[in-house]
CSV table of C-alpha atoms in Angstrom, one decimal:
chain,number,residue,atom,x,y,z
A,1,ASP,CA,-80.0,23.7,9.6
A,2,ALA,CA,-81.8,20.4,10.3
A,3,GLY,CA,-78.9,19.1,12.3
A,4,VAL,CA,-77.1,15.8,11.7
A,5,ILE,CA,-79.5,13.4,9.9
A,6,GLN,CA,-79.2,9.7,10.3
A,7,SER,CA,-81.1,6.9,8.6
A,8,PRO,CA,-82.6,4.4,9.2
A,9,ARG,CA,-83.6,5.1,12.7
A,10,HIS,CA,-84.3,1.5,13.3
A,11,GLU,CA,-83.0,-1.6,11.5
A,12,VAL,CA,-83.7,-5.2,12.2
A,13,THR,CA,-81.9,-7.7,10.2
A,14,GLU,CA,-80.8,-11.3,10.3
A,15,MET,CA,-77.3,-12.5,10.9
A,16,GLY,CA,-75.2,-12.6,7.7
A,17,GLN,CA,-77.0,-9.7,6.0
A,18,GLU,CA,-75.4,-6.5,4.9
A,19,VAL,CA,-76.3,-3.4,6.8
A,20,THR,CA,-75.7,0.2,5.6
A,21,LEU,CA,-76.2,3.2,7.9
A,22,ARG,CA,-76.3,6.7,6.5
A,23,CYS,CA,-75.4,10.1,7.8
A,24,LYS,CA,-75.7,13.7,6.6
A,25,PRO,CA,-73.6,16.0,8.6
A,26,ILE,CA,-74.3,19.7,9.3
A,27,SER,CA,-73.5,21.8,6.3
A,28,GLY,CA,-70.1,23.4,6.6
A,29,HIS,CA,-68.8,21.0,9.2
A,30,ASP,CA,-65.5,19.4,8.3
A,31,TYR,CA,-65.2,16.6,10.8
A,32,LEU,CA,-67.4,13.6,10.9
A,33,PHE,CA,-67.4,10.9,13.5
A,34,TRP,CA,-69.0,7.5,13.9
A,35,TYR,CA,-69.7,6.2,17.4
A,36,ARG,CA,-71.3,3.0,18.6
A,37,GLN,CA,-73.2,2.8,21.9
A,38,THR,CA,-73.9,-0.4,23.9
A,39,MET,CA,-74.7,-1.0,27.5
A,40,MET,CA,-71.6,-3.0,28.0
A,41,ARG,CA,-69.0,-0.8,26.3
A,42,GLY,CA,-70.6,2.6,26.4
A,43,LEU,CA,-69.7,5.1,23.6
A,44,GLU,CA,-66.9,3.9,21.3
A,45,LEU,CA,-65.4,6.0,18.6
A,46,LEU,CA,-65.2,3.8,15.4
A,47,ILE,CA,-63.8,6.2,12.8
A,48,TYR,CA,-63.5,9.9,12.0
A,49,PHE,CA,-63.1,11.9,8.8
A,50,ASN,CA,-61.6,15.3,8.1
A,51,ASN,CA,-62.7,16.9,4.8
A,52,ASN,CA,-64.0,13.5,3.6
A,53,VAL,CA,-60.7,11.8,4.3
A,54,PRO,CA,-60.6,9.0,6.9
A,55,ILE,CA,-58.1,10.0,9.6
A,56,ASP,CA,-58.3,7.4,12.3
A,57,ASP,CA,-60.1,4.0,11.9
A,58,SER,CA,-58.4,2.3,14.8
A,59,GLY,CA,-61.8,1.9,16.6
A,60,MET,CA,-63.4,-0.1,13.8
A,61,PRO,CA,-63.8,-3.5,15.4
A,62,GLU,CA,-62.9,-5.7,12.5
A,63,ASP,CA,-62.8,-6.0,8.7
A,64,ARG,CA,-66.6,-6.6,8.6
A,65,PHE,CA,-67.0,-2.8,9.2
A,66,SER,CA,-66.2,-0.2,6.6
A,67,ALA,CA,-67.0,3.5,6.3
A,68,LYS,CA,-66.9,5.9,3.5
A,69,MET,CA,-67.4,9.6,2.9
A,70,PRO,CA,-67.8,10.3,-0.8
A,71,ASN,CA,-68.6,14.0,-0.3
A,72,ALA,CA,-69.0,16.6,2.3
A,73,SER,CA,-72.7,15.9,2.9
A,74,PHE,CA,-72.8,12.1,3.1
A,75,SER,CA,-71.2,9.2,4.9
A,76,THR,CA,-72.0,5.5,5.2
A,77,LEU,CA,-71.1,2.9,7.7
A,78,LYS,CA,-71.4,-0.6,6.4
A,79,ILE,CA,-71.4,-4.0,8.2
A,80,GLN,CA,-71.0,-7.1,6.1
A,81,PRO,CA,-71.8,-9.7,7.2
A,82,SER,CA,-73.6,-8.6,10.3
A,83,GLU,CA,-73.6,-10.6,13.5
A,84,PRO,CA,-75.8,-10.4,16.7
A,85,ARG,CA,-72.9,-8.8,18.6
A,86,ASP,CA,-73.1,-5.8,16.3
A,87,SER,CA,-76.5,-4.9,17.8
A,88,ALA,CA,-76.1,-1.4,19.2
A,89,VAL,CA,-77.1,2.2,18.6
A,90,TYR,CA,-74.8,3.8,16.0
A,91,PHE,CA,-74.3,7.6,16.2
A,92,CYS,CA,-72.9,10.0,13.6
A,93,ALA,CA,-71.6,13.4,14.8
A,94,SER,CA,-70.0,16.3,13.1
A,95,SER,CA,-68.0,19.3,14.1
A,96,LEU,CA,-66.3,22.4,12.7
A,97,TRP,CA,-62.5,23.0,12.8
A,98,GLY,CA,-63.1,26.7,13.3
A,99,ASP,CA,-64.8,26.0,16.6
A,100,ARG,CA,-61.4,24.8,17.9
A,101,GLY,CA,-60.4,28.5,18.0
A,102,LEU,CA,-62.6,28.5,21.1
A,103,GLY,CA,-60.4,25.7,22.4
A,104,ALA,CA,-63.0,23.0,22.2
A,105,ASN,CA,-64.1,20.4,19.7
A,106,VAL,CA,-67.9,20.5,20.1
A,107,LEU,CA,-69.8,17.6,18.6
A,108,THR,CA,-73.3,17.7,17.2
A,109,PHE,CA,-74.9,14.3,17.2
A,110,GLY,CA,-77.6,12.7,15.1
A,111,ALA,CA,-80.5,10.9,16.7
A,112,GLY,CA,-78.8,7.5,16.1
A,113,SER,CA,-79.6,4.3,14.2
A,114,ARG,CA,-80.7,1.4,16.4
A,115,LEU,CA,-79.5,-1.9,14.9
A,116,THR,CA,-80.8,-5.3,15.9
A,117,VAL,CA,-79.2,-8.3,14.4
A,118,LEU,CA,-81.1,-11.5,15.0
B,1,GLY,CA,-54.1,6.7,27.5
B,2,ASP,CA,-56.7,9.4,28.1
B,3,SER,CA,-59.7,8.4,30.0
B,4,VAL,CA,-62.8,9.6,31.9
B,5,THR,CA,-64.3,8.1,35.0
B,6,GLN,CA,-67.7,9.2,36.3
B,7,MET,CA,-69.9,8.0,39.1
B,8,GLU,CA,-72.1,5.0,38.4
B,9,GLY,CA,-75.8,5.5,38.4
B,10,PRO,CA,-78.6,5.5,38.5
B,11,VAL,CA,-79.0,8.5,40.6
B,12,THR,CA,-82.6,9.1,41.9
B,13,LEU,CA,-83.6,12.4,43.3
B,14,SER,CA,-86.7,14.2,44.3
B,15,GLU,CA,-87.7,17.4,42.5
B,16,GLU,CA,-85.8,20.5,43.8
B,17,ALA,CA,-83.0,18.4,45.3
B,18,PHE,CA,-79.3,19.3,44.7
B,19,LEU,CA,-77.5,17.3,42.1
B,20,THR,CA,-73.8,16.3,41.9
B,21,ILE,CA,-72.4,13.9,39.4
B,22,ASN,CA,-68.7,13.3,39.9
B,23,CYS,CA,-66.2,13.1,37.0
B,24,THR,CA,-62.5,12.7,37.0
B,25,TYR,CA,-60.1,12.4,34.0
B,26,THR,CA,-56.7,11.2,33.0
B,27,ALA,CA,-55.0,13.1,30.2
B,28,THR,CA,-51.7,14.8,29.3
B,29,GLY,CA,-51.6,18.5,29.0
B,30,TYR,CA,-54.8,20.6,29.1
B,31,PRO,CA,-57.7,18.8,27.5
B,32,SER,CA,-61.1,20.5,26.9
B,33,LEU,CA,-63.8,19.1,29.1
B,34,PHE,CA,-67.5,18.6,28.4
B,35,TRP,CA,-70.8,17.4,29.8
B,36,TYR,CA,-73.2,16.0,27.3
B,37,VAL,CA,-76.8,15.0,28.0
B,38,GLN,CA,-78.9,12.3,26.3
B,39,TYR,CA,-82.6,12.2,26.5
B,40,PRO,CA,-84.5,9.0,25.8
B,41,GLY,CA,-84.5,8.1,22.1
B,42,GLU,CA,-82.2,11.0,21.2
B,43,GLY,CA,-78.6,11.7,20.4
B,44,LEU,CA,-76.2,13.4,22.8
B,45,GLN,CA,-76.2,17.1,23.0
B,46,LEU,CA,-73.7,19.5,24.5
B,47,LEU,CA,-74.7,20.7,28.0
B,48,LEU,CA,-71.6,22.8,28.9
B,49,LYS,CA,-67.9,22.9,28.3
B,50,ALA,CA,-64.7,24.3,29.8
B,51,THR,CA,-61.4,24.8,27.9
B,52,LYS,CA,-58.8,25.7,30.6
B,53,ALA,CA,-58.1,25.3,34.3
B,54,ASP,CA,-60.5,27.1,36.6
B,55,ASP,CA,-63.0,27.8,33.8
B,56,LYS,CA,-66.6,27.3,34.8
B,57,GLY,CA,-69.0,26.0,32.2
B,58,SER,CA,-72.7,26.7,32.8
B,59,ASN,CA,-76.0,26.2,31.0
B,60,LYS,CA,-79.7,25.7,32.1
B,61,GLY,CA,-78.8,25.9,35.8
B,62,PHE,CA,-76.0,23.3,35.5
B,63,GLU,CA,-72.4,24.2,36.3
B,64,ALA,CA,-69.1,22.4,36.3
B,65,THR,CA,-65.6,23.8,37.1
B,66,TYR,CA,-62.4,22.6,35.4
B,67,ARG,CA,-60.1,21.6,38.3
B,68,LYS,CA,-56.6,20.8,37.1
B,69,GLU,CA,-55.2,20.1,40.6
B,70,THR,CA,-57.8,17.3,41.2
B,71,THR,CA,-58.3,16.4,37.5
B,72,SER,CA,-62.1,16.8,38.0
B,73,PHE,CA,-65.1,18.3,36.3
B,74,HIS,CA,-68.0,17.6,38.6
B,75,LEU,CA,-71.5,18.5,37.4
B,76,GLU,CA,-73.9,20.3,39.8
B,77,LYS,CA,-77.3,21.8,39.8
B,78,GLY,CA,-79.0,23.5,42.7
B,79,SER,CA,-82.6,22.3,42.1
B,80,VAL,CA,-83.4,19.5,39.7
B,81,GLN,CA,-86.6,19.2,37.8
B,82,VAL,CA,-88.4,16.1,36.4
B,83,SER,CA,-87.4,17.3,32.9
B,84,ASP,CA,-83.7,16.8,33.9
B,85,SER,CA,-84.2,13.1,33.9
B,86,ALA,CA,-81.6,11.8,31.3
B,87,VAL,CA,-78.2,10.2,30.9
B,88,TYR,CA,-75.3,12.6,31.5
B,89,PHE,CA,-71.9,12.0,29.9
B,90,CYS,CA,-68.6,13.5,31.0
B,91,ALA,CA,-66.1,13.8,28.1
B,92,LEU,CA,-62.7,15.2,27.2
B,93,SER,CA,-61.0,16.2,24.0
B,94,PRO,CA,-57.2,16.0,24.2
B,95,ALA,CA,-55.2,19.2,23.7
B,96,GLY,CA,-54.5,19.4,20.0
B,97,GLY,CA,-56.6,16.4,19.2
B,98,PHE,CA,-59.9,15.7,17.6
B,99,LYS,CA,-61.1,12.6,19.3
B,100,THR,CA,-63.6,13.0,22.1
B,101,ILE,CA,-63.4,10.4,24.9
B,102,PHE,CA,-66.6,9.7,26.9
B,103,GLY,CA,-67.3,8.4,30.3
B,104,ALA,CA,-69.7,5.6,30.8
B,105,GLY,CA,-72.7,7.9,31.5
B,106,THR,CA,-74.8,8.4,34.6
B,107,ARG,CA,-78.5,8.0,34.4
B,108,LEU,CA,-80.5,10.5,36.5
B,109,PHE,CA,-84.1,10.0,37.5
B,110,VAL,CA,-86.0,12.9,39.1
B,111,LYS,CA,-89.3,12.1,40.9
B,112,ALA,CA,-92.1,14.6,41.2
């Protein structure tokens, strides 16, 4: 398996533009998580899905952020309109329920999408 | 709520020195505990884990023991290498839950 695939790796855009980040989880994994990493706030969980259904979006900072998972192999995180304070590295991670039989929810992360909003 | 506190960095060591990165947590019940490592330009990857009290996780010479009495999960390595330079994150996953909560991360620099 190629692991969790994220695109784009780098995105530079201007304030007010729409940004779409994409994620392909590991095949067979049934949980998908979106995290945001900044120097000031560290790693923040934005939203997670189970079997393509959003379970908890309490970490989504505001209505400008939305996430979808139309099928088991694809998810998007959209920011519209983007603002400079959205500049961060956005990570997607996936995990498998069955692994919890081992008593641990082990995450596999993608390489991240670095977003810069000017 | 649940939280993780780890020592601030950066930590700078010479090659072959002993490493300790402290981590304490606040959680109800018996969470699972993790150390993840992030190399420059990459995502986080699991280094080791422990799922119950007194469990010791180990990998690549790193070790950490789940101490319920002190709510700690300190990371140790007996002899660090330059290639260990990275950011290390302590994390917990609450019992019965699916969210993983991360500490702020500790950056480690190892000098040759």
